[in-house]
PDB file of C-alpha atoms in Angstrom:
ATOM      1  CA  UNK O 165      21.977  18.382  26.958  1.00 71.00           C
ATOM      2  CA  UNK O 166      19.317  20.326  28.846  1.00 89.00           C
ATOM      3  CA  UNK O 167      15.875  18.753  28.699  1.00 94.00           C
ATOM      4  CA  UNK O 168      12.462  20.226  29.318  1.00 94.00           C
ATOM      5  CA  UNK O 169       9.212  18.520  30.293  1.00 93.00           C
ATOM      6  CA  UNK O 170       6.163  18.996  28.098  1.00 94.00           C
ATOM      7  CA  UNK O 171       2.600  17.708  27.930  1.00 92.00           C
ATOM      8  CA  UNK O 172       1.591  16.698  24.406  1.00 92.00           C
ATOM      9  CA  UNK O 173      -1.748  17.957  23.098  1.00 89.00           C
ATOM     10  CA  UNK O 174      -1.830  15.644  20.046  1.00 89.00           C
ATOM     11  CA  UNK O 175      -0.066  12.607  18.628  1.00 88.00           C
ATOM     12  CA  UNK O 176       3.544  13.227  17.652  1.00 92.00           C
ATOM     13  CA  UNK O 177       5.059  10.282  15.733  1.00 90.00           C
ATOM     14  CA  UNK O 178       8.092   8.871  17.487  1.00 92.00           C
ATOM     15  CA  UNK O 179       7.454  10.864  20.645  1.00 94.00           C
ATOM     16  CA  UNK O 180       4.066  10.045  22.149  1.00 91.00           C
ATOM     17  CA  UNK O 181       0.318  10.517  22.135  1.00 88.00           C
ATOM     18  CA  UNK O 182      -1.788  13.291  23.569  1.00 86.00           C
ATOM     19  CA  UNK O 183      -1.734  13.691  27.359  1.00 87.00           C
ATOM     20  CA  UNK O 184       1.721  12.101  27.586  1.00 90.00           C
ATOM     21  CA  UNK O 185       4.326  13.885  29.688  1.00 92.00           C
ATOM     22  CA  UNK O 186       7.616  13.717  27.771  1.00 95.00           C
ATOM     23  CA  UNK O 187      11.116  15.059  28.175  1.00 95.00           C
ATOM     24  CA  UNK O 188      12.585  16.604  25.041  1.00 96.00           C
ATOM     25  CA  UNK O 189      15.483  18.871  24.217  1.00 96.00           C
ATOM     26  CA  UNK O 190      14.835  22.545  24.683  1.00 95.00           C
ATOM     27  CA  UNK O 191      15.426  23.455  21.051  1.00 95.00           C
ATOM     28  CA  UNK O 192      12.924  20.876  19.805  1.00 95.00           C
ATOM     29  CA  UNK O 193      10.362  22.170  22.271  1.00 95.00           C
ATOM     30  CA  UNK O 194      11.062  25.853  21.591  1.00 95.00           C
ATOM     31  CA  UNK O 195      11.300  25.642  17.784  1.00 96.00           C
ATOM     32  CA  UNK O 196       8.809  22.927  16.859  1.00 95.00           C
ATOM     33  CA  UNK O 197       6.396  21.632  19.506  1.00 95.00           C
ATOM     34  CA  UNK O 198       5.411  24.854  21.302  1.00 95.00           C
ATOM     35  CA  UNK O 199       4.926  27.149  18.250  1.00 96.00           C
ATOM     36  CA  UNK O 200       2.772  24.562  16.480  1.00 96.00           C
ATOM     37  CA  UNK O 201       0.605  23.964  19.548  1.00 93.00           C
ATOM     38  CA  UNK O 202       1.515  20.286  19.758  1.00 94.00           C
ATOM     39  CA  UNK O 203       2.573  20.622  23.408  1.00 93.00           C
ATOM     40  CA  UNK O 204       2.687  22.971  26.367  1.00 91.00           C
ATOM     41  CA  UNK O 205       4.993  23.246  29.332  1.00 92.00           C
ATOM     42  CA  UNK O 206       4.413  21.348  32.550  1.00 91.00           C
ATOM     43  CA  UNK O 207       3.065  23.707  35.199  1.00 90.00           C
ATOM     44  CA  UNK O 208       0.828  23.069  38.219  1.00 87.00           C
ATOM     45  CA  UNK O 209      -2.171  24.407  36.265  1.00 86.00           C
ATOM     46  CA  UNK O 210      -1.336  22.241  33.263  1.00 86.00           C
ATOM     47  CA  UNK O 211      -1.108  19.145  35.444  1.00 84.00           C
ATOM     48  CA  UNK O 212      -4.695  19.799  36.576  1.00 83.00           C
ATOM     49  CA  UNK O 213      -5.795  19.862  32.911  1.00 83.00           C
ATOM     50  CA  UNK O 214      -4.047  16.549  32.286  1.00 85.00           C
ATOM     51  CA  UNK O 215      -7.138  14.546  33.296  1.00 84.00           C
ATOM     52  CA  UNK O 216      -9.236  16.322  30.665  1.00 84.00           C
ATOM     53  CA  UNK O 217      -6.603  15.541  28.015  1.00 84.00           C
ATOM     54  CA  UNK O 218      -6.523  11.874  29.056  1.00 87.00           C
ATOM     55  CA  UNK O 219     -10.308  11.662  28.728  1.00 89.00           C
ATOM     56  CA  UNK O 220     -10.125  13.295  25.302  1.00 86.00           C
ATOM     57  CA  UNK O 221      -7.460  10.773  24.277  1.00 86.00           C
ATOM     58  CA  UNK O 222      -9.570   7.824  25.488  1.00 90.00           C
ATOM     59  CA  UNK O 223     -12.568   9.077  23.499  1.00 92.00           C
ATOM     60  CA  UNK O 224     -10.464   9.549  20.363  1.00 89.00           C
ATOM     61  CA  UNK O 225      -8.930   6.074  20.661  1.00 90.00           C
ATOM     62  CA  UNK O 226     -12.351   4.470  21.182  1.00 93.00           C
ATOM     63  CA  UNK O 227     -13.714   6.319  18.139  1.00 94.00           C
ATOM     64  CA  UNK O 228     -10.724   5.262  15.999  1.00 91.00           C
ATOM     65  CA  UNK O 229     -11.140   1.641  17.106  1.00 93.00           C
ATOM     66  CA  UNK O 230     -14.873   1.639  16.258  1.00 94.00           C
ATOM     67  CA  UNK O 231     -14.189   3.227  12.858  1.00 93.00           C
ATOM     68  CA  UNK O 232     -11.469   0.672  12.127  1.00 92.00           C
ATOM     69  CA  UNK O 233     -13.739  -2.255  13.089  1.00 93.00           C
ATOM     70  CA  UNK O 234     -16.553  -0.940  10.885  1.00 93.00           C
ATOM     71  CA  UNK O 235     -14.154  -0.469   7.969  1.00 91.00           C
ATOM     72  CA  UNK O 236     -12.774  -3.986   8.509  1.00 92.00           C
ATOM     73  CA  UNK O 237     -16.305  -5.400   8.217  1.00 93.00           C
ATOM     74  CA  UNK O 238     -16.915  -3.463   4.994  1.00 92.00           C
ATOM     75  CA  UNK O 239     -13.576  -4.569   3.542  1.00 91.00           C
ATOM     76  CA  UNK O 240     -14.284  -8.191   4.475  1.00 90.00           C
ATOM     77  CA  UNK O 241     -17.544  -8.096   2.496  1.00 90.00           C
ATOM     78  CA  UNK O 242     -16.042  -6.400  -0.564  1.00 88.00           C
ATOM     79  CA  UNK O 243     -15.192  -8.521  -3.584  1.00 88.00           C
ATOM     80  CA  UNK O 244     -12.920  -6.730  -6.022  1.00 89.00           C
ATOM     81  CA  UNK O 245     -11.874  -7.833  -9.488  1.00 91.00           C
ATOM     82  CA  UNK O 246      -8.728  -6.515 -11.132  1.00 89.00           C
ATOM     83  CA  UNK O 247      -7.876  -7.099 -14.778  1.00 88.00           C
ATOM     84  CA  UNK O 248      -4.344  -7.344 -16.083  1.00 86.00           C
ATOM     85  CA  UNK O 249      -3.117  -7.185 -19.649  1.00 85.00           C
ATOM     86  CA  UNK O 250      -1.513 -10.512 -20.532  1.00 80.00           C
ATOM     87  CA  UNK O 251       0.332 -11.931 -23.483  1.00 77.00           C
ATOM     88  CA  UNK O 252      -0.327 -15.088 -25.477  1.00 76.00           C
ATOM     89  CA  UNK O 253       1.373 -17.275 -22.886  1.00 74.00           C
ATOM     90  CA  UNK O 254      -0.599 -15.838 -19.963  1.00 67.00           C
ATOM     91  CA  UNK O 255       2.275 -13.748 -18.596  1.00 74.00           C
ATOM     92  CA  UNK O 256       1.104 -10.448 -17.111  1.00 78.00           C
ATOM     93  CA  UNK O 257       2.496  -7.186 -18.448  1.00 83.00           C
ATOM     94  CA  UNK O 258       1.505  -5.214 -15.358  1.00 84.00           C
ATOM     95  CA  UNK O 259       0.874  -5.929 -11.709  1.00 88.00           C
ATOM     96  CA  UNK O 260      -1.560  -5.132  -8.913  1.00 89.00           C
ATOM     97  CA  UNK O 261       0.197  -2.900  -6.387  1.00 90.00           C
ATOM     98  CA  UNK O 262      -0.799  -1.502  -3.017  1.00 91.00           C
ATOM     99  CA  UNK O 263      -1.625   1.827  -4.678  1.00 92.00           C
ATOM    100  CA  UNK O 264      -4.015   0.072  -7.093  1.00 91.00           C
ATOM    101  CA  UNK O 265      -5.772  -1.596  -4.160  1.00 92.00           C
ATOM    102  CA  UNK O 266      -6.033   1.720  -2.264  1.00 92.00           C
ATOM    103  CA  UNK O 267      -7.535   3.542  -5.244  1.00 93.00           C
ATOM    104  CA  UNK O 268     -10.046   0.733  -5.895  1.00 91.00           C
ATOM    105  CA  UNK O 269     -11.094   0.652  -2.211  1.00 91.00           C
ATOM    106  CA  UNK O 270     -11.550   4.414  -2.301  1.00 91.00           C
ATOM    107  CA  UNK O 271     -13.779   4.148  -5.382  1.00 91.00           C
ATOM    108  CA  UNK O 272     -15.789   1.133  -4.183  1.00 89.00           C
ATOM    109  CA  UNK O 273     -16.119   1.788  -0.434  1.00 87.00           C
ATOM    110  CA  UNK O 274     -15.287   5.469  -0.154  1.00 87.00           C
ATOM    111  CA  UNK O 275     -12.643   4.555   2.431  1.00 85.00           C
ATOM    112  CA  UNK O 276      -9.396   6.509   2.592  1.00 88.00           C
ATOM    113  CA  UNK O 277      -6.624   4.053   3.511  1.00 90.00           C
ATOM    114  CA  UNK O 278      -2.902   4.701   3.606  1.00 90.00           C
ATOM    115  CA  UNK O 279      -1.068   2.425   1.153  1.00 89.00           C
ATOM    116  CA  UNK O 280       1.523   1.564   3.806  1.00 90.00           C
ATOM    117  CA  UNK O 281      -1.163  -0.189   5.847  1.00 91.00           C
ATOM    118  CA  UNK O 282      -1.568  -2.824   3.126  1.00 91.00           C
ATOM    119  CA  UNK O 283       0.638  -5.859   3.770  1.00 90.00           C
ATOM    120  CA  UNK O 284       1.898  -6.796   0.317  1.00 89.00           C
ATOM    121  CA  UNK O 285       5.288  -8.464   0.060  1.00 87.00           C
ATOM    122  CA  UNK O 286       5.549  -7.930  -3.684  1.00 88.00           C
ATOM    123  CA  UNK O 287       3.216  -6.723  -6.441  1.00 88.00           C
ATOM    124  CA  UNK O 288       0.764  -9.371  -7.641  1.00 88.00           C
ATOM    125  CA  UNK O 289       1.454 -10.503 -11.201  1.00 86.00           C
ATOM    126  CA  UNK O 290      -0.485 -13.756 -11.473  1.00 84.00           C
ATOM    127  CA  UNK O 291      -4.177 -14.342 -12.082  1.00 83.00           C
ATOM    128  CA  UNK O 292      -6.542 -16.032  -9.656  1.00 86.00           C
ATOM    129  CA  UNK O 293      -7.869 -15.356  -6.165  1.00 91.00           C
ATOM    130  CA  UNK O 294      -5.657 -13.518  -3.686  1.00 90.00           C
ATOM    131  CA  UNK O 295      -6.026 -12.649  -0.013  1.00 92.00           C
ATOM    132  CA  UNK O 296      -4.137  -9.790   1.614  1.00 92.00           C
ATOM    133  CA  UNK O 297      -4.067  -8.251   5.079  1.00 92.00           C
ATOM    134  CA  UNK O 298      -4.747  -4.577   5.786  1.00 92.00           C
ATOM    135  CA  UNK O 299      -3.653  -3.166   9.161  1.00 92.00           C
ATOM    136  CA  UNK O 300      -6.288  -0.565   9.971  1.00 90.00           C
ATOM    137  CA  UNK O 301      -5.433  -0.094  13.656  1.00 87.00           C
ATOM    138  CA  UNK O 302      -2.875  -1.657  15.976  1.00 85.00           C
ATOM    139  CA  UNK O 303      -5.678  -3.954  17.246  1.00 87.00           C
ATOM    140  CA  UNK O 304      -7.671  -4.376  14.002  1.00 90.00           C
ATOM    141  CA  UNK O 305      -6.689  -6.083  10.754  1.00 91.00           C
ATOM    142  CA  UNK O 306      -8.904  -6.785   7.767  1.00 91.00           C
ATOM    143  CA  UNK O 307      -8.670  -9.551   5.189  1.00 92.00           C
ATOM    144  CA  UNK O 308      -9.347  -8.461   1.605  1.00 91.00           C
ATOM    145  CA  UNK O 309     -10.095 -11.162  -0.938  1.00 91.00           C
ATOM    146  CA  UNK O 310      -9.904 -10.142  -4.570  1.00 91.00           C
ATOM    147  CA  UNK O 311      -9.612 -11.770  -7.951  1.00 90.00           C
ATOM    148  CA  UNK O 312      -7.166 -10.977 -10.717  1.00 88.00           C
ATOM    149  CA  UNK O 313      -8.364 -11.781 -14.233  1.00 87.00           C
ATOM    150  CA  UNK O 314      -6.697 -11.604 -17.591  1.00 83.00           C
ATOM    151  CA  UNK O 315      -8.038  -9.292 -20.283  1.00 80.00           C
ATOM    152  CA  UNK O 316      -7.767 -12.194 -22.732  1.00 69.00           C
ATOM    153  CA  UNK O 317      -7.509 -15.858 -21.946  1.00 56.00           C
ATOM    154  CA  UNK O 318      -4.248 -17.585 -22.918  1.00 48.00           C
ATOM    155  CA  UNK O 319      -4.531 -19.406 -26.230  1.00 51.00           C
ATOM    156  CA  UNK O 320      -4.296 -23.183 -25.952  1.00 52.00           C
ATOM    157  CA  UNK O 321      -1.337 -24.927 -27.517  1.00 54.00           C
ATOM    158  CA  UNK O 322      -2.121 -26.963 -30.639  1.00 51.00           C
ATOM    159  CA  UNK O 323      -2.578 -30.586 -29.613  1.00 55.00           C
ATOM    160  CA  UNK O 324      -2.133 -32.225 -33.004  1.00 55.00           C
ATOM    161  CA  UNK O 325       1.397 -33.000 -34.036  1.00 51.00           C
ATOM    162  CA  UNK O 326       0.572 -32.958 -37.778  1.00 51.00           C
ATOM    163  CA  UNK O 327       0.522 -29.181 -37.981  1.00 54.00           C
ATOM    164  CA  UNK O 328       4.032 -27.800 -37.941  1.00 56.00           C
ATOM    165  CA  UNK O 329       4.891 -24.193 -38.410  1.00 58.00           C
ATOM    166  CA  UNK O 330       7.327 -23.449 -41.225  1.00 57.00           C
ATOM    167  CA  UNK O 331      10.797 -22.618 -40.041  1.00 59.00           C
ATOM    168  CA  UNK O 332      11.617 -18.961 -40.162  1.00 59.00           C
ATOM    169  CA  UNK O 333      14.760 -17.961 -41.972  1.00 56.00           C
ATOM    170  CA  UNK O 334      17.163 -15.749 -40.272  1.00 57.00           C
ATOM    171  CA  UNK O 335      17.654 -12.332 -41.777  1.00 55.00           C
ATOM    172  CA  UNK O 336      21.440 -12.535 -41.994  1.00 58.00           C
ATOM    173  CA  UNK O 337      21.515 -15.914 -43.728  1.00 59.00           C
ATOM    174  CA  UNK O 338      19.039 -14.722 -46.283  1.00 59.00           C
ATOM    175  CA  UNK O 339      21.180 -11.676 -46.884  1.00 60.00           C
ATOM    176  CA  UNK O 340      24.292 -13.807 -47.410  1.00 60.00           C
ATOM    177  CA  UNK O 341      22.435 -15.983 -49.883  1.00 61.00           C
ATOM    178  CA  UNK O 342      21.326 -12.874 -51.781  1.00 63.00           C
ATOM    179  CA  UNK O 343      24.919 -11.655 -51.970  1.00 64.00           C
ATOM    180  CA  UNK O 344      26.106 -15.011 -53.343  1.00 66.00           C
ATOM    181  CA  UNK O 345      23.470 -14.937 -56.065  1.00 69.00           C
ATOM    182  CA  UNK O 346      24.448 -11.416 -57.185  1.00 69.00           C
ATOM    183  CA  UNK O 347      28.137 -12.335 -57.604  1.00 63.00           C
TER     184      UNK O 347
END
């Protein structure tokens, strides 16, 4: 397959970052990268502009790193409380998911975080304190500590053995007994 060399002007997932010189197939370059302004062809004049693109990339990466560190500090200080609807036995009817955490962080901190950056193996269904990791940058992770509470506390089991609940009759047995009486 014929390949062409391009210089990327912005990050392209799976391909490279800005100021990278990459080889791609001609069709991909002609139909996607060049019309959208994500890259331009390698020419002697473009190679001279490469230093300016590298400086722009370094500034952007430094800015992203500083923003991620600041957000990690704010997340580390935040204390969130989630409430879950629970039954009599304390079993939760819902769960706290990554999307719930993202929406709460957006409301509390004003921070826009992608839900895929939250490391959550499974939704949280139990009450108590929880600690999760949020990957904000490839060099920066934040620890979020939050508490999950129940909307109503589980009712304690009766401790006295003297109180017994009356046995419940089954519907079908009662029906059979009614049929026998009518005969």
